[in-house]
CSV table of C-alpha atoms in Angstrom, one decimal:
chain,number,residue,atom,x,y,z
H,1,MET,CA,51.9,221.5,-22.2
H,2,THR,CA,52.9,219.1,-25.1
H,3,LYS,CA,55.6,220.9,-27.7
H,4,LEU,CA,52.5,220.5,-29.8
H,5,GLN,CA,50.3,222.2,-27.5
H,6,THR,CA,53.0,225.3,-27.2
H,7,LEU,CA,53.1,225.6,-30.6
H,8,ARG,CA,48.8,225.7,-31.1
H,9,SER,CA,49.7,228.6,-28.4
H,10,ALA,CA,52.2,230.6,-30.4
H,11,LEU,CA,49.7,230.2,-32.9
H,12,ASP,CA,46.8,232.1,-31.7
H,13,ASP,CA,49.8,234.3,-30.5
H,14,TRP,CA,51.0,234.9,-33.9
H,15,ASN,CA,47.3,235.7,-34.9
H,16,LEU,CA,47.4,232.9,-37.9
H,17,ASP,CA,45.3,229.6,-38.8
H,18,ALA,CA,47.5,227.4,-39.4
H,19,VAL,CA,51.5,226.4,-39.7
H,20,LEU,CA,53.2,224.4,-42.6
H,21,LEU,CA,56.4,223.1,-41.1
H,22,ASN,CA,59.0,221.9,-43.8
H,23,ARG,CA,62.4,221.9,-42.3
H,24,ARG,CA,64.2,219.4,-41.1
H,25,ASP,CA,65.3,221.1,-38.0
H,26,THR,CA,61.5,222.5,-37.1
H,27,LEU,CA,60.5,218.6,-37.7
H,28,ALA,CA,62.2,217.3,-35.5
H,29,TRP,CA,61.8,219.8,-33.0
H,30,LEU,CA,57.6,219.3,-33.4
H,31,THR,CA,57.9,215.5,-34.1
H,32,ASP,CA,60.8,214.6,-30.9
H,33,GLY,CA,62.7,213.1,-33.7
H,34,ALA,CA,61.5,212.0,-36.4
H,35,SER,CA,63.4,211.8,-39.9
H,36,PHE,CA,61.6,213.2,-42.7
H,37,HIS,CA,64.5,213.5,-45.7
H,38,VAL,CA,66.3,211.3,-48.5
H,39,VAL,CA,68.8,213.1,-49.5
H,40,GLU,CA,71.3,213.7,-46.5
H,41,ARG,CA,72.3,216.7,-46.5
H,42,SER,CA,68.8,218.2,-47.6
H,43,GLU,CA,67.5,221.5,-45.6
H,44,SER,CA,64.1,220.1,-46.6
H,45,ALA,CA,62.2,217.3,-46.1
H,46,VAL,CA,59.8,215.6,-48.6
H,47,ALA,CA,57.2,215.7,-45.9
H,48,GLN,CA,55.1,218.6,-44.9
H,49,LEU,CA,53.0,218.8,-41.4
H,50,LEU,CA,49.9,221.5,-41.1
H,51,VAL,CA,49.3,222.1,-37.9
H,52,MET,CA,46.4,224.0,-37.5
H,53,ARG,CA,45.3,226.6,-34.2
H,54,ASP,CA,42.0,224.9,-33.5
H,55,VAL,CA,43.3,222.1,-31.1
H,56,ASP,CA,40.6,219.6,-33.2
H,57,ALA,CA,41.6,219.2,-36.5
H,58,LEU,CA,44.5,216.9,-36.6
H,59,PRO,CA,48.2,217.6,-37.7
H,60,VAL,CA,48.1,216.4,-41.5
H,61,LEU,CA,51.6,214.8,-42.7
H,62,LEU,CA,52.1,215.5,-46.6
H,63,ALA,CA,53.7,213.5,-48.3
H,64,PRO,CA,54.4,212.0,-51.7
H,65,ASP,CA,52.5,208.3,-52.5
H,66,ASN,CA,56.2,206.4,-52.4
H,67,GLU,CA,57.9,207.7,-49.2
H,68,MET,CA,54.4,207.2,-46.7
H,69,PRO,CA,54.5,204.3,-45.8
H,70,ARG,CA,58.2,204.0,-44.3
H,71,PHE,CA,56.7,207.5,-41.9
H,72,ILE,CA,53.7,205.6,-40.9
H,73,ASP,CA,55.3,202.6,-40.2
H,74,GLU,CA,58.6,203.9,-39.3
H,75,GLU,CA,58.2,207.3,-37.9
H,76,VAL,CA,57.0,207.3,-34.1
H,77,MET,CA,54.4,210.6,-33.8
H,78,PRO,CA,53.9,212.1,-30.1
H,79,PHE,CA,50.3,212.6,-31.2
H,80,GLU,CA,48.0,211.3,-33.9
H,81,CYS,CA,48.1,212.6,-37.7
H,82,ARG,CA,45.8,212.4,-40.5
H,83,TYR,CA,48.0,211.2,-43.1
H,84,VAL,CA,47.7,213.0,-47.2
H,85,THR,CA,49.5,211.7,-49.6
H,86,HIS,CA,49.5,212.8,-53.2
H,87,PRO,CA,51.1,211.4,-56.6
H,88,TRP,CA,55.5,211.2,-56.5
H,89,TYR,CA,55.3,213.2,-59.8
H,90,GLU,CA,53.0,215.8,-58.2
H,91,ASN,CA,54.5,218.1,-55.8
H,92,GLY,CA,51.1,218.6,-53.7
H,93,GLU,CA,50.3,221.9,-53.9
H,94,ALA,CA,46.7,220.4,-54.8
H,95,GLN,CA,46.7,219.3,-52.0
H,96,LEU,CA,47.8,221.6,-49.9
H,97,ALA,CA,45.8,224.6,-52.2
H,98,ALA,CA,42.7,222.4,-50.1
H,99,LEU,CA,44.0,222.4,-46.9
H,100,LEU,CA,44.7,226.1,-46.7
H,101,ARG,CA,42.2,227.8,-48.2
H,102,ASP,CA,41.3,230.7,-46.4
H,103,LYS,CA,43.0,230.9,-43.6
H,104,ARG,CA,46.2,232.5,-42.8
H,105,ILE,CA,48.8,230.6,-43.1
H,106,GLY,CA,52.9,230.7,-41.3
H,107,SER,CA,55.6,228.4,-43.2
H,108,ASP,CA,59.5,228.3,-41.8
H,109,THR,CA,60.2,227.7,-45.6
H,110,PRO,CA,59.8,231.1,-48.0
H,111,ARG,CA,56.0,230.8,-49.5
H,112,PRO,CA,54.6,233.8,-51.7
H,113,TYR,CA,50.8,233.2,-49.2
H,114,ALA,CA,52.5,232.5,-46.2
H,115,GLN,CA,54.5,234.8,-43.6
H,116,ASP,CA,57.6,233.6,-42.2
H,117,MET,CA,57.8,232.1,-39.3
H,118,ILE,CA,61.1,230.6,-38.8
H,119,PRO,CA,62.7,233.1,-36.5
H,120,LYS,CA,59.6,232.9,-34.5
H,121,LEU,CA,60.1,229.3,-34.4
H,122,VAL,CA,63.4,228.6,-33.0
H,123,MET,CA,62.9,231.2,-30.7
H,124,LEU,CA,60.0,229.0,-29.8
H,125,ARG,CA,62.2,225.1,-29.5
H,126,SER,CA,65.4,226.9,-27.3
H,127,VAL,CA,63.3,226.0,-24.8
H,128,LEU,CA,64.0,222.2,-24.1
H,129,THR,CA,61.5,220.5,-22.6
H,130,SER,CA,63.2,217.3,-19.3
H,131,ALA,CA,62.2,214.4,-22.2
H,132,GLU,CA,64.9,216.4,-24.7
H,133,GLN,CA,67.6,217.2,-22.1
H,134,GLN,CA,67.9,213.5,-21.2
H,135,ARG,CA,68.2,213.2,-25.0
H,136,TYR,CA,70.5,216.0,-24.9
H,137,ALA,CA,72.9,214.6,-22.2
H,138,GLU,CA,72.6,211.2,-23.9
H,139,LEU,CA,73.9,212.2,-27.6
H,140,GLY,CA,76.3,214.6,-25.1
H,141,ARG,CA,77.9,211.0,-23.5
H,142,ASP,CA,77.8,209.5,-26.7
H,143,ALA,CA,79.4,212.3,-28.8
H,144,THR,CA,82.0,212.6,-26.7
H,145,ASN,CA,83.9,209.0,-25.7
H,146,ILE,CA,83.5,208.8,-29.5
H,147,VAL,CA,86.1,211.9,-29.7
H,148,GLU,CA,87.9,210.7,-27.0
H,149,ASP,CA,88.5,207.3,-27.7
H,150,ILE,CA,89.4,208.1,-31.1
H,151,CYS,CA,91.9,211.2,-29.5
H,152,SER,CA,93.4,208.7,-27.6
H,153,ARG,CA,94.0,206.5,-29.8
H,154,VAL,CA,95.5,208.9,-32.7
H,155,GLU,CA,99.3,208.0,-33.5
H,156,PRO,CA,101.9,210.0,-35.2
H,157,GLY,CA,101.1,209.1,-39.2
H,158,TRP,CA,97.4,208.8,-39.0
H,159,THR,CA,96.2,210.9,-41.3
H,160,GLU,CA,93.6,214.0,-40.9
H,161,ARG,CA,91.0,211.8,-43.2
H,162,ARG,CA,92.1,208.2,-41.3
H,163,ILE,CA,90.9,210.0,-38.1
H,164,GLU,CA,87.6,211.9,-40.4
H,165,ALA,CA,86.7,207.6,-41.1
H,166,GLU,CA,87.0,207.2,-37.6
H,167,VAL,CA,84.2,209.8,-36.1
H,168,PHE,CA,81.9,208.5,-39.1
H,169,ALA,CA,81.7,205.0,-38.4
H,170,ALA,CA,81.7,205.5,-34.6
H,171,CYS,CA,78.7,208.6,-34.9
H,172,ILE,CA,76.8,206.1,-37.3
H,173,ALA,CA,77.2,202.6,-35.2
H,174,GLN,CA,75.2,204.4,-32.5
H,175,GLY,CA,72.9,206.7,-34.5
H,176,ILE,CA,75.0,209.8,-35.0
H,177,ARG,CA,74.7,212.4,-38.4
H,178,PRO,CA,78.3,213.8,-37.7
H,179,VAL,CA,77.0,216.8,-39.2
H,180,CYS,CA,80.6,218.8,-38.9
H,181,VAL,CA,84.1,217.0,-38.5
H,182,LEU,CA,86.7,219.4,-38.9
H,183,ILE,CA,90.1,217.7,-38.2
H,184,ALA,CA,93.7,219.4,-38.0
H,185,ALA,CA,97.1,218.3,-37.7
H,186,ASP,CA,100.1,220.4,-36.9
H,187,ASP,CA,100.0,223.5,-38.4
H,188,ARG,CA,96.8,223.7,-40.7
H,189,ILE,CA,95.8,224.0,-36.6
H,190,ASP,CA,97.5,227.0,-36.3
H,191,LYS,CA,96.1,228.4,-40.5
H,192,TYR,CA,92.7,227.5,-40.8
H,193,ARG,CA,90.2,227.6,-38.2
H,194,HIS,CA,87.6,225.8,-40.2
H,195,PRO,CA,89.7,223.1,-41.5
H,196,LEU,CA,88.4,220.0,-43.9
H,197,PRO,CA,90.7,216.9,-43.1
H,198,LEU,CA,92.7,215.8,-45.9
H,199,ALA,CA,95.5,213.2,-46.4
H,200,ASN,CA,97.8,215.2,-44.0
H,201,ALA,CA,99.7,212.8,-42.0
H,202,VAL,CA,99.5,213.7,-38.0
H,203,ARG,CA,103.4,215.2,-36.7
H,204,ARG,CA,103.3,216.9,-33.0
H,205,ARG,CA,99.8,217.4,-32.6
H,206,VAL,CA,95.9,217.0,-34.3
H,207,MET,CA,92.4,219.3,-33.6
H,208,VAL,CA,89.3,216.9,-33.9
H,209,VAL,CA,86.4,219.1,-33.8
H,210,LEU,CA,82.6,216.9,-34.3
H,211,GLY,CA,79.4,218.9,-34.5
H,212,ALA,CA,76.6,215.3,-33.8
H,213,GLU,CA,72.7,215.3,-34.5
H,214,ARG,CA,70.4,212.6,-33.0
H,215,HIS,CA,67.1,213.2,-32.6
H,216,GLY,CA,67.6,216.6,-34.4
H,217,LEU,CA,69.6,218.1,-31.3
H,218,ASN,CA,73.2,219.3,-32.0
H,219,VAL,CA,76.5,219.4,-29.6
H,220,SER,CA,79.6,220.1,-30.9
H,221,LEU,CA,83.3,219.3,-29.3
H,222,THR,CA,86.2,220.2,-30.4
H,223,ARG,CA,89.1,218.3,-28.4
H,224,MET,CA,92.9,218.9,-28.7
H,225,VAL,CA,96.0,216.4,-28.8
H,226,HIS,CA,99.7,216.5,-28.5
H,227,PHE,CA,102.8,214.2,-28.8
H,228,GLY,CA,105.8,215.4,-26.8
H,229,THR,CA,106.4,218.7,-24.6
H,230,VAL,CA,104.0,221.1,-25.1
H,231,PRO,CA,106.2,224.4,-25.9
H,232,GLU,CA,105.9,227.3,-24.4
H,233,THR,CA,103.7,229.4,-26.7
H,234,LEU,CA,101.2,226.4,-27.6
H,235,ASP,CA,101.1,225.9,-23.4
H,236,ARG,CA,100.3,230.1,-22.7
H,237,ALA,CA,97.8,229.6,-25.5
H,238,ARG,CA,96.2,226.7,-24.2
H,239,GLU,CA,95.9,227.7,-20.5
H,240,SER,CA,94.4,231.5,-21.9
H,241,ALA,CA,91.6,229.7,-23.9
H,242,ILE,CA,90.3,227.5,-21.3
H,243,GLU,CA,90.1,230.8,-19.1
H,244,ILE,CA,88.9,232.4,-21.0
H,245,HIS,CA,85.9,229.7,-22.1
H,246,ALA,CA,84.9,228.9,-18.6
H,247,ASP,CA,84.3,233.2,-18.3
H,248,PHE,CA,81.5,233.1,-21.1
H,249,LEU,CA,80.1,230.4,-19.3
H,250,GLU,CA,80.0,232.5,-16.0
H,251,ALA,CA,77.9,235.5,-18.4
H,252,THR,CA,76.1,232.9,-19.4
H,253,ARG,CA,73.4,233.9,-17.2
H,254,ALA,CA,69.3,233.9,-18.3
H,255,GLY,CA,68.2,237.0,-18.8
H,256,LYS,CA,70.7,238.0,-20.1
H,257,LEU,CA,71.0,239.8,-23.5
H,258,TYR,CA,73.4,239.3,-26.2
H,259,THR,CA,75.0,242.7,-26.9
H,260,GLN,CA,75.7,242.3,-23.2
H,261,PHE,CA,77.1,239.1,-23.8
H,262,PHE,CA,79.2,240.0,-26.5
H,263,ILE,CA,80.3,242.7,-24.6
H,264,ASP,CA,81.8,240.0,-21.5
H,265,MET,CA,83.1,238.4,-24.5
H,266,LYS,CA,85.3,240.8,-25.6
H,267,ASN,CA,86.5,241.5,-21.7
H,268,ALA,CA,87.2,237.5,-21.0
H,269,TYR,CA,89.4,237.9,-24.2
H,270,ALA,CA,91.7,241.3,-23.0
H,271,ARG,CA,91.5,240.0,-19.3
H,272,ALA,CA,93.3,236.9,-20.8
H,273,GLY,CA,95.5,239.1,-22.8
H,274,HIS,CA,94.5,239.5,-26.3
H,275,ALA,CA,92.3,242.1,-26.4
H,276,ASP,CA,91.7,242.0,-30.4
H,277,ALA,CA,91.8,238.0,-30.7
H,278,TRP,CA,88.0,237.6,-30.9
H,279,ARG,CA,88.0,239.3,-34.7
H,280,ALA,CA,89.6,236.4,-35.9
H,281,HIS,CA,87.0,233.9,-35.3
H,282,HIS,CA,83.3,233.4,-34.0
H,283,GLN,CA,82.6,232.6,-30.5
H,284,GLY,CA,79.6,230.2,-30.9
H,285,GLY,CA,75.8,230.7,-29.7
H,286,PRO,CA,73.3,229.2,-28.5
H,287,THR,CA,72.7,225.6,-30.3
H,288,GLY,CA,70.0,222.8,-30.1
H,289,TYR,CA,68.3,221.9,-33.5
H,290,ALA,CA,70.8,223.4,-35.2
H,291,CYS,CA,75.1,223.3,-35.0
H,292,ARG,CA,74.3,226.9,-34.1
H,293,GLU,CA,71.0,228.6,-33.5
H,294,ALA,CA,72.5,231.9,-34.1
H,295,ILE,CA,76.1,233.4,-34.1
H,296,VAL,CA,76.2,235.7,-31.0
H,297,THR,CA,77.6,238.4,-32.6
H,298,PRO,CA,77.5,243.1,-31.3
H,299,SER,CA,74.1,243.2,-32.8
H,300,THR,CA,72.2,240.2,-31.9
H,301,ASP,CA,69.1,240.7,-30.8
H,302,GLY,CA,67.3,238.3,-28.0
H,303,ALA,CA,68.3,237.5,-24.6
H,304,ILE,CA,69.5,233.9,-23.2
H,305,SER,CA,67.1,231.4,-21.7
H,306,SER,CA,67.7,229.3,-18.8
H,307,ASP,CA,67.1,225.5,-20.6
H,308,GLN,CA,68.3,226.6,-23.2
H,309,ALA,CA,71.9,224.6,-24.6
H,310,PHE,CA,74.8,226.8,-25.9
H,311,ALA,CA,78.4,226.1,-27.5
H,312,TRP,CA,81.1,228.6,-27.3
H,313,ASN,CA,83.9,228.3,-29.4
H,314,PRO,CA,86.8,230.6,-28.4
H,315,GLY,CA,90.0,230.3,-29.4
H,316,LEU,CA,93.1,231.8,-30.1
H,317,ARG,CA,96.0,230.6,-32.2
H,318,GLY,CA,97.5,227.3,-32.3
H,319,ALA,CA,94.2,226.4,-29.1
H,320,LYS,CA,90.7,226.2,-29.0
H,321,SER,CA,88.0,225.3,-26.3
H,322,GLU,CA,84.6,224.3,-27.1
H,323,GLU,CA,81.9,222.1,-25.3
H,324,THR,CA,78.2,222.2,-25.3
H,325,VAL,CA,76.7,223.2,-22.8
H,326,LEU,CA,73.1,223.6,-20.7
H,327,LEU,CA,72.0,226.7,-18.5
H,328,THR,CA,69.1,225.0,-16.0
H,329,ALA,CA,68.0,227.0,-12.4
H,330,SER,CA,71.3,226.0,-11.2
H,331,GLY,CA,74.1,226.7,-13.7
H,332,VAL,CA,75.6,225.1,-16.3
H,333,ARG,CA,76.2,221.6,-17.0
H,334,CYS,CA,78.5,220.5,-19.6
H,335,LEU,CA,76.7,218.1,-21.7
H,336,THR,CA,80.2,216.9,-23.8
H,337,ARG,CA,81.6,215.7,-20.7
H,338,GLY,CA,83.2,212.5,-21.5
H,339,ASP,CA,83.9,209.5,-19.3
H,340,ASN,CA,88.9,209.4,-19.4
H,341,TRP,CA,90.0,212.6,-20.2
H,342,PRO,CA,91.8,215.7,-18.8
H,343,VAL,CA,90.1,218.2,-18.1
H,344,ARG,CA,90.8,221.7,-16.0
H,345,VAL,CA,88.7,222.8,-13.3
H,346,ILE,CA,88.2,226.7,-13.4
H,347,HIS,CA,86.9,228.4,-10.5
H,348,ARG,CA,84.8,232.1,-10.9
H,349,ASN,CA,83.4,233.4,-7.9
H,350,ASP,CA,81.2,230.6,-6.5
H,351,ALA,CA,81.2,228.9,-9.7
H,352,GLU,CA,83.2,225.3,-10.5
H,353,TYR,CA,84.2,224.6,-14.7
H,354,ASP,CA,85.3,221.9,-15.6
H,355,LEU,CA,86.7,221.7,-19.1
H,356,ALA,CA,89.3,219.8,-21.4
H,357,ASP,CA,92.1,219.7,-20.8
H,358,TRP,CA,94.6,218.8,-23.7
H,359,LEU,CA,95.3,215.0,-24.0
H,360,VAL,CA,99.3,215.0,-24.1
H,361,LYS,CA,101.0,211.7,-25.2
């Protein structure tokens, strides 16, 4: 079943005649990565896609007349569309009104005449097709090789902003959007969980975090570099963070409620001797067409599914472990594995989890 067929089947279940998509993430999901935005930081596109439940009605792409030529020429759609334009100086509501007359409508953005469908659309897009999984694996490999190559070249004296610039340049060259770049050197690693890069120069250690998007899919990873012998306190934190991460992956099982996973997560910290450390920062969650589709909390609804991606990020003071993985019928597959980086292989029951270690120079 194609994603368009899946969406139309869902419209039947939701008792809706049509759904209107305007968010970049939902559009990227349905169109296999097409881009309809202009401003990079905008959550919304400059186009809208109307999908009818009626299989004989072509999806309608509505966009300003100054934008539509590029969409037609350059954005390859996985299904046939009807193209409707409106003058760039108008908002398109008149054209929409004609298309939506007497219809029960859902929308991924707030509209007075439509039901809010974003929670259900997020659930719908969370289970990844085989083609999406292949694109995801390619993105994971490319993003990881970028970060690990830069980390292997970092030297004392490099500033956080120089590292940021290297990450941006390498990502853009491979068609990857660096949607989240966090870099901290030395004591900033201990102080801040989301360290925006500064002119701070690296002395003994550095943490590089990348959230990367391509074709709408997102991966997240963290790599740590230390120059010289790792102090004993930091070394224990490094080992514990990786062990906790392995426990997270062992607990990532299809059908498990997120409320139960949260309990398992707290138990993992307790076993490592850091019972309250989870309180210092969120621990990640399911990913896919957003950096995190949800941050798992004690009250998160829903359950883990097979063919779903996750980015967990356990951490302790001075240490963090973060990868993006895919849960399949045969187990957990790490998507953020590069070509040449030290890894720790952790055994849990019958499973092996290879997780990035620190690069010690």
